[in-house]
PDB file of C-alpha atoms and ligand atoms in Angstrom:
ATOM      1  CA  UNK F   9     -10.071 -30.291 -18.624  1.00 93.00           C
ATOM      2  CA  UNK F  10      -8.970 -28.487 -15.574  1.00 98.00           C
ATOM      3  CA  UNK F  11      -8.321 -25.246 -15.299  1.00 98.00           C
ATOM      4  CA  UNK F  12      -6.641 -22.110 -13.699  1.00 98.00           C
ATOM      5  CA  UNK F  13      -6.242 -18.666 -13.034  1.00 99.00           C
ATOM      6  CA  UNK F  14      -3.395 -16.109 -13.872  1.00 99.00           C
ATOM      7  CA  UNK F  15      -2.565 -12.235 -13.806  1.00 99.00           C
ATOM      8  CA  UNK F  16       0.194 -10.775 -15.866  1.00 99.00           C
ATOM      9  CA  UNK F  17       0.909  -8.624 -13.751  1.00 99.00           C
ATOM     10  CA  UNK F  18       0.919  -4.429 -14.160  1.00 98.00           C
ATOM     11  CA  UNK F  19       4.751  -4.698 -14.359  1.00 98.00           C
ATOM     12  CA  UNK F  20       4.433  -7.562 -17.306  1.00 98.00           C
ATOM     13  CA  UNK F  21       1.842  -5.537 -19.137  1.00 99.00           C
ATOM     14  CA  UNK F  22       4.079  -2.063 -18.893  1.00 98.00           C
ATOM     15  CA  UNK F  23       6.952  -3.814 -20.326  1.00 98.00           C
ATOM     16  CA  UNK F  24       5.075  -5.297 -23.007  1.00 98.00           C
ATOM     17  CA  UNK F  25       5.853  -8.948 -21.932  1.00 99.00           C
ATOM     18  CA  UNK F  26       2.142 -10.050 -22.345  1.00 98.00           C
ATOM     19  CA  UNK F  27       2.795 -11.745 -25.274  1.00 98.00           C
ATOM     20  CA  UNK F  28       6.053 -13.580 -24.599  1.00 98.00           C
ATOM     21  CA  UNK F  29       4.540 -14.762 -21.007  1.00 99.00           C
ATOM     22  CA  UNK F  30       1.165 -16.298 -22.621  1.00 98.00           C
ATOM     23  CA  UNK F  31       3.493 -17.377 -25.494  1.00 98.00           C
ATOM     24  CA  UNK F  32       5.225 -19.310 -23.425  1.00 99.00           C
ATOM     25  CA  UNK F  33       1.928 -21.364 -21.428  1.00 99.00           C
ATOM     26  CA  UNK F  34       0.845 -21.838 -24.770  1.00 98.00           C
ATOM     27  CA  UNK F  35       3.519 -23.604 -26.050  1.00 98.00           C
ATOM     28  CA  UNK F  36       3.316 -25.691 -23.079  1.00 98.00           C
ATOM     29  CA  UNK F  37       0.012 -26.663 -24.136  1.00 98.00           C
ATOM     30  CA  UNK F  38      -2.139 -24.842 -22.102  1.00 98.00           C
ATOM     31  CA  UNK F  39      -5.299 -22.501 -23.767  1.00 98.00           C
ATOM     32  CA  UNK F  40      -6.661 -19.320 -22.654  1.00 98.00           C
ATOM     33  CA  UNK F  41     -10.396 -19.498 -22.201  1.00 97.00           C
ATOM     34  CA  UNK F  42     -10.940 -15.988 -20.971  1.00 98.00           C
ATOM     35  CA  UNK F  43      -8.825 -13.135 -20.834  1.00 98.00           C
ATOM     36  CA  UNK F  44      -9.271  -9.826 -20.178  1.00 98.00           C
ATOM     37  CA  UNK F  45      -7.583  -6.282 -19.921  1.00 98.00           C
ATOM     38  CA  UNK F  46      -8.525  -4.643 -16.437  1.00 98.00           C
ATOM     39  CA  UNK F  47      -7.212  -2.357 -13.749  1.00 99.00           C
ATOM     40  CA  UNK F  48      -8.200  -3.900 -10.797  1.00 99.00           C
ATOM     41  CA  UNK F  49      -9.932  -1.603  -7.913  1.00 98.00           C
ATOM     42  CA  UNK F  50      -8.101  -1.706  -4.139  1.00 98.00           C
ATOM     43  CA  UNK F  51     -11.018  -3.559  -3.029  1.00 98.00           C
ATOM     44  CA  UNK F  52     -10.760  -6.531  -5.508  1.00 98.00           C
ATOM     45  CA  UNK F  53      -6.964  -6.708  -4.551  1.00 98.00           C
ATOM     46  CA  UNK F  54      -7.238  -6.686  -0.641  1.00 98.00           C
ATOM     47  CA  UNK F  55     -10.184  -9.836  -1.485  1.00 98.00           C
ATOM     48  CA  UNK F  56      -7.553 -11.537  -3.827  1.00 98.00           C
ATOM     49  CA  UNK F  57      -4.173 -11.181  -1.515  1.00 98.00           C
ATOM     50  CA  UNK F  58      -6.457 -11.611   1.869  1.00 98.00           C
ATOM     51  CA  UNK F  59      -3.967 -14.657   2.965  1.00 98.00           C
ATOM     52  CA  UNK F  60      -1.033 -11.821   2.901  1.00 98.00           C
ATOM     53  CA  UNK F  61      -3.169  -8.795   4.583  1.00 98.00           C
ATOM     54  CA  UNK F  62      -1.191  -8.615   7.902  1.00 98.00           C
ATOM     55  CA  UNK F  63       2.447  -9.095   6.506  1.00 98.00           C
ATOM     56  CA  UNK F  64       4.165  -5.867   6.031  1.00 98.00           C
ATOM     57  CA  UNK F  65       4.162  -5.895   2.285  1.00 98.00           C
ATOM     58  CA  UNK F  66       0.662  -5.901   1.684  1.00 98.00           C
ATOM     59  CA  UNK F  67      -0.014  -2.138   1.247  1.00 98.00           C
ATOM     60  CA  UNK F  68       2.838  -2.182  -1.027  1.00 98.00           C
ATOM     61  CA  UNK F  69       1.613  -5.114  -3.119  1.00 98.00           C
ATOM     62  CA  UNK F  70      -1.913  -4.122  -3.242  1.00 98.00           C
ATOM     63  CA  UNK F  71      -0.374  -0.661  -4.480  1.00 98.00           C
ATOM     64  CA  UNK F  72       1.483  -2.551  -7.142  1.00 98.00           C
ATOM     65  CA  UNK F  73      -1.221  -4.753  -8.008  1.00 98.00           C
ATOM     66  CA  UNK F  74      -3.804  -1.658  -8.761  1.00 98.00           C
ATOM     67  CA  UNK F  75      -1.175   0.693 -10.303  1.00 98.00           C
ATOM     68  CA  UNK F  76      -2.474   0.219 -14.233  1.00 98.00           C
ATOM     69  CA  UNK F  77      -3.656  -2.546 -16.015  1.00 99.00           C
ATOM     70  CA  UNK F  78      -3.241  -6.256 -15.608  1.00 99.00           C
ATOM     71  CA  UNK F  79      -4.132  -9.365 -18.132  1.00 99.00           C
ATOM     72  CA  UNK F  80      -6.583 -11.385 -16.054  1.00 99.00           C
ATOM     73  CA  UNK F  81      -7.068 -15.023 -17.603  1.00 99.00           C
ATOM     74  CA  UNK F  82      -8.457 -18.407 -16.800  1.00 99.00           C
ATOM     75  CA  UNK F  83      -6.306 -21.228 -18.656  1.00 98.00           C
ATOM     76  CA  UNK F  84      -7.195 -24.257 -19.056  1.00 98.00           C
ATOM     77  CA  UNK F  85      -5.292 -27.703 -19.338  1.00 98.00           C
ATOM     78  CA  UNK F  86      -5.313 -31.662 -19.331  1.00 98.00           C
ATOM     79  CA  UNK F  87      -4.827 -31.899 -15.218  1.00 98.00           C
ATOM     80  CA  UNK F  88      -2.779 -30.243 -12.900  1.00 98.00           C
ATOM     81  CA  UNK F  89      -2.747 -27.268 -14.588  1.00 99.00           C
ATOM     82  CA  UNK F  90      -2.355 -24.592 -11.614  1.00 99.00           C
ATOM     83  CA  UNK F  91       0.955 -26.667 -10.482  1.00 98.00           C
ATOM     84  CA  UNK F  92       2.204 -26.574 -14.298  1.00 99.00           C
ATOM     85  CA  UNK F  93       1.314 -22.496 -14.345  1.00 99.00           C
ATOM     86  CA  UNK F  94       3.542 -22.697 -11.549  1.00 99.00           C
ATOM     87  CA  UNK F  95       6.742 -24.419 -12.335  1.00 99.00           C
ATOM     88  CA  UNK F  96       6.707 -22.141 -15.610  1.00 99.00           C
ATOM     89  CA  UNK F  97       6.519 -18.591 -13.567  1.00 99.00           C
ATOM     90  CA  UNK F  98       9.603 -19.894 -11.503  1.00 98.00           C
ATOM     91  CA  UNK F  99       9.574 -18.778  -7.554  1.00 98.00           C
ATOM     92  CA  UNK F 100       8.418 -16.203  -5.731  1.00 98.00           C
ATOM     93  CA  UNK F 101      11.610 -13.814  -5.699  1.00 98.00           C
ATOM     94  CA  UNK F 102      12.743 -13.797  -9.159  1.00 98.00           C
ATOM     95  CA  UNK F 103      16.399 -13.547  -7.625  1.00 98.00           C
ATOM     96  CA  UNK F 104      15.960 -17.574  -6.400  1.00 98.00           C
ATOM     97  CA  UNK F 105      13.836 -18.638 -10.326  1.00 98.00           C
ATOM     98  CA  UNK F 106      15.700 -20.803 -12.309  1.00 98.00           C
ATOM     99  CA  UNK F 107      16.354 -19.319 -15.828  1.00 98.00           C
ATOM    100  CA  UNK F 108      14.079 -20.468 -18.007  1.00 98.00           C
ATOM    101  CA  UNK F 109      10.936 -19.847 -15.837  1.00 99.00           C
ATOM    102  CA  UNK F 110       9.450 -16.709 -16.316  1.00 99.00           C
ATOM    103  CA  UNK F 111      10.045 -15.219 -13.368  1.00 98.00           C
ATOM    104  CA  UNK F 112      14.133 -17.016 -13.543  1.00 98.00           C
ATOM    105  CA  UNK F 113      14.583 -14.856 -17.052  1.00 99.00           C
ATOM    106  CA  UNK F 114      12.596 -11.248 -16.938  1.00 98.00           C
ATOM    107  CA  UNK F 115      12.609 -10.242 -13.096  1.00 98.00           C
ATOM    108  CA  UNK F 116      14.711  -8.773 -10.092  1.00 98.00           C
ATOM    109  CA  UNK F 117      12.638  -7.591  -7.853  1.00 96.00           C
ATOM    110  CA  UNK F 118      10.368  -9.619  -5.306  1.00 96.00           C
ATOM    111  CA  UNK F 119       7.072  -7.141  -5.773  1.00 95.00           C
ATOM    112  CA  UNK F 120       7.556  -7.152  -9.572  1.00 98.00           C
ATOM    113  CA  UNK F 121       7.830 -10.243 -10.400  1.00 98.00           C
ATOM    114  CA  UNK F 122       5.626 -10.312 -13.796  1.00 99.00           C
ATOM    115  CA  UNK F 123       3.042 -13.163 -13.185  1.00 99.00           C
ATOM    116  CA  UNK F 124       0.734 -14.485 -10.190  1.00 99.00           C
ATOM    117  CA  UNK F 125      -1.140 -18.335 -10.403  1.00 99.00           C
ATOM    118  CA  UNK F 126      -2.760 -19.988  -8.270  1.00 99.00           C
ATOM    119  CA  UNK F 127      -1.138 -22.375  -6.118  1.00 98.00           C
ATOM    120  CA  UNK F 128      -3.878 -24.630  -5.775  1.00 98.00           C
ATOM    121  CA  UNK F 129      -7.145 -26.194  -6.931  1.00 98.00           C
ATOM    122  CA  UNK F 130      -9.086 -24.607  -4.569  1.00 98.00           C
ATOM    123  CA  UNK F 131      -7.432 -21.363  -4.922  1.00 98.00           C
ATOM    124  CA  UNK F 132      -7.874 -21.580  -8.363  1.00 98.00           C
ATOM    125  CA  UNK F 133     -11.600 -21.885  -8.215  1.00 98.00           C
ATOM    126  CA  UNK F 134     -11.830 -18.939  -5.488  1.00 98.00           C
ATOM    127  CA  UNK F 135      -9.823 -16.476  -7.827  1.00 98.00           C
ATOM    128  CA  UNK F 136     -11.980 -17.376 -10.652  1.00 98.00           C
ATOM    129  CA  UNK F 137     -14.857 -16.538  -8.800  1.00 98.00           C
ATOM    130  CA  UNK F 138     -13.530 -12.696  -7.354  1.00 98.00           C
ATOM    131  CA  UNK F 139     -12.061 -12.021 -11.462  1.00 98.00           C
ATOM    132  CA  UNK F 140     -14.515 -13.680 -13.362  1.00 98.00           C
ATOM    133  CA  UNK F 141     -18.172 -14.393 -11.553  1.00 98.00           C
ATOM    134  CA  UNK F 142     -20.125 -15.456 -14.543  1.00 97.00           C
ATOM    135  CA  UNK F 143     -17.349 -18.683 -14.857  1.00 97.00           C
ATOM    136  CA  UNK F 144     -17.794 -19.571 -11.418  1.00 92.00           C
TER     137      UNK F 144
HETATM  138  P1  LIG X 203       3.349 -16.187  -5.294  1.00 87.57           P
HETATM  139  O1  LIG X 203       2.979 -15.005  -6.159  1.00 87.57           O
HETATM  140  O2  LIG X 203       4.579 -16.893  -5.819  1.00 87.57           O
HETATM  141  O3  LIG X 203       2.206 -17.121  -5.038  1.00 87.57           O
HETATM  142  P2  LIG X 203       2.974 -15.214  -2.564  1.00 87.57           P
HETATM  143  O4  LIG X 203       3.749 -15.665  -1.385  1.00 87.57           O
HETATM  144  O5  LIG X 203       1.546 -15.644  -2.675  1.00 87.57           O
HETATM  145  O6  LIG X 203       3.801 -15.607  -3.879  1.00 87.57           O
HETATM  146  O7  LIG X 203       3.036 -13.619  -2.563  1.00 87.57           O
HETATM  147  C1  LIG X 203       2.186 -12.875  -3.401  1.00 87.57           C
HETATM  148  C2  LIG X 203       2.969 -11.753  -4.035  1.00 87.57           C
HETATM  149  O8  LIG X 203       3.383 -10.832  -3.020  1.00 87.57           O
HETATM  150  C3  LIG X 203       4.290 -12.190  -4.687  1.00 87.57           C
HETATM  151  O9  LIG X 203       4.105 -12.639  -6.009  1.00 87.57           O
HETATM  152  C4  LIG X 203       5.090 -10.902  -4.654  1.00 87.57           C
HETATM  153  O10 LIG X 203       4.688 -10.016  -5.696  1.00 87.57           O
HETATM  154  C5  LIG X 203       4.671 -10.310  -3.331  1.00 87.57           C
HETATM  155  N1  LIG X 203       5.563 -10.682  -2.225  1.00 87.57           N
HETATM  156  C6  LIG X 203       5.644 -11.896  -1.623  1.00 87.57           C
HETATM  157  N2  LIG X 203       6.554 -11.894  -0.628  1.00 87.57           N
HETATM  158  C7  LIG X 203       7.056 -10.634  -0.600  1.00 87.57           C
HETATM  159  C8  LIG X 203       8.058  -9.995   0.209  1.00 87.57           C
HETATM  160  O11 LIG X 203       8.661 -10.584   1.116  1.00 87.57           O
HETATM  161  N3  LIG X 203       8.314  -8.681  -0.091  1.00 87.57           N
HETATM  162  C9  LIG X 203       7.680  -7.995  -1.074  1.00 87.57           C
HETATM  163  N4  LIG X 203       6.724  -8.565  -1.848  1.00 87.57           N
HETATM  164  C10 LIG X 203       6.424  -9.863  -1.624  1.00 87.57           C
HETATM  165 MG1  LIG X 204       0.450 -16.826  -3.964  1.00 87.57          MG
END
């Protein structure tokens, strides 16, 4: 099995769209093998987003990110399963998704856009390691 890592996002969790976005990689056929409810500390985020630190909406996404809880979770799936994570969230600004993504049919805004996953195999594996240590 391969697997990957997501975070519904602060926004996702305050609008009670936790269950309809795991619902929906679920039905997909991907399985949650850990999950967890956790506001994640400033220093955590700046480690996570450290690709995006010198673009000028870092402080406001590692605000964002911080602000109240998030669902971390590793999922798991046949193969490929970080690129299949992806085409379900839809892209980055949730103006440009496609409806029927996740992104494409609850978001707006670019900051709040409800979901992050990894966008690769390595990434995946580095993520797990800063959320969830003891499944490195
Ligand atoms: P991704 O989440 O689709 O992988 P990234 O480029 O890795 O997109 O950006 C990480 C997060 O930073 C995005 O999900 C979004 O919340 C936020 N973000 C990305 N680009 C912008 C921007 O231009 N303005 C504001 N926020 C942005
Ligand atoms: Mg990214």
């Amino acid at each position: 099995m391969d697997r990957t890592f997501i975070i519904v996002k602060p926004d996702g969790v305050e609008r009670r769209l936790t269950g309809e976005i795991i619902a929906r990689l679920e039905r997909k056929g991907l399985s949650l093998v850990a999950a967890e409810l956790r506001t994640i500390d400033r220093a955590t985020a700046e480690r996570h987003y450290g690709e995006h630190k010198d673009k000028p909406f870092f402080g406001d996404l590692v605000d964002f990110i911080t602000r109240s809880p998030a669902l971390l979770a590793i999922v798991e799936g046949p193969s490929d399963t970080w690129k299949v994570v992806r085409t379900l969230m839809g892209a980055t600004n949730p103006k440009d998704a496609a409806p029927g993504t996740i992104r494409g049919d609850f978001a707006i805004e670019m900051t709040e856009n409800l979901i992050h996953g990894s966008d690769s195999a390595e990434s995946a594996e580095r993520e797990i390691g800063i959320f969830f240590p003891d499944r490195a």
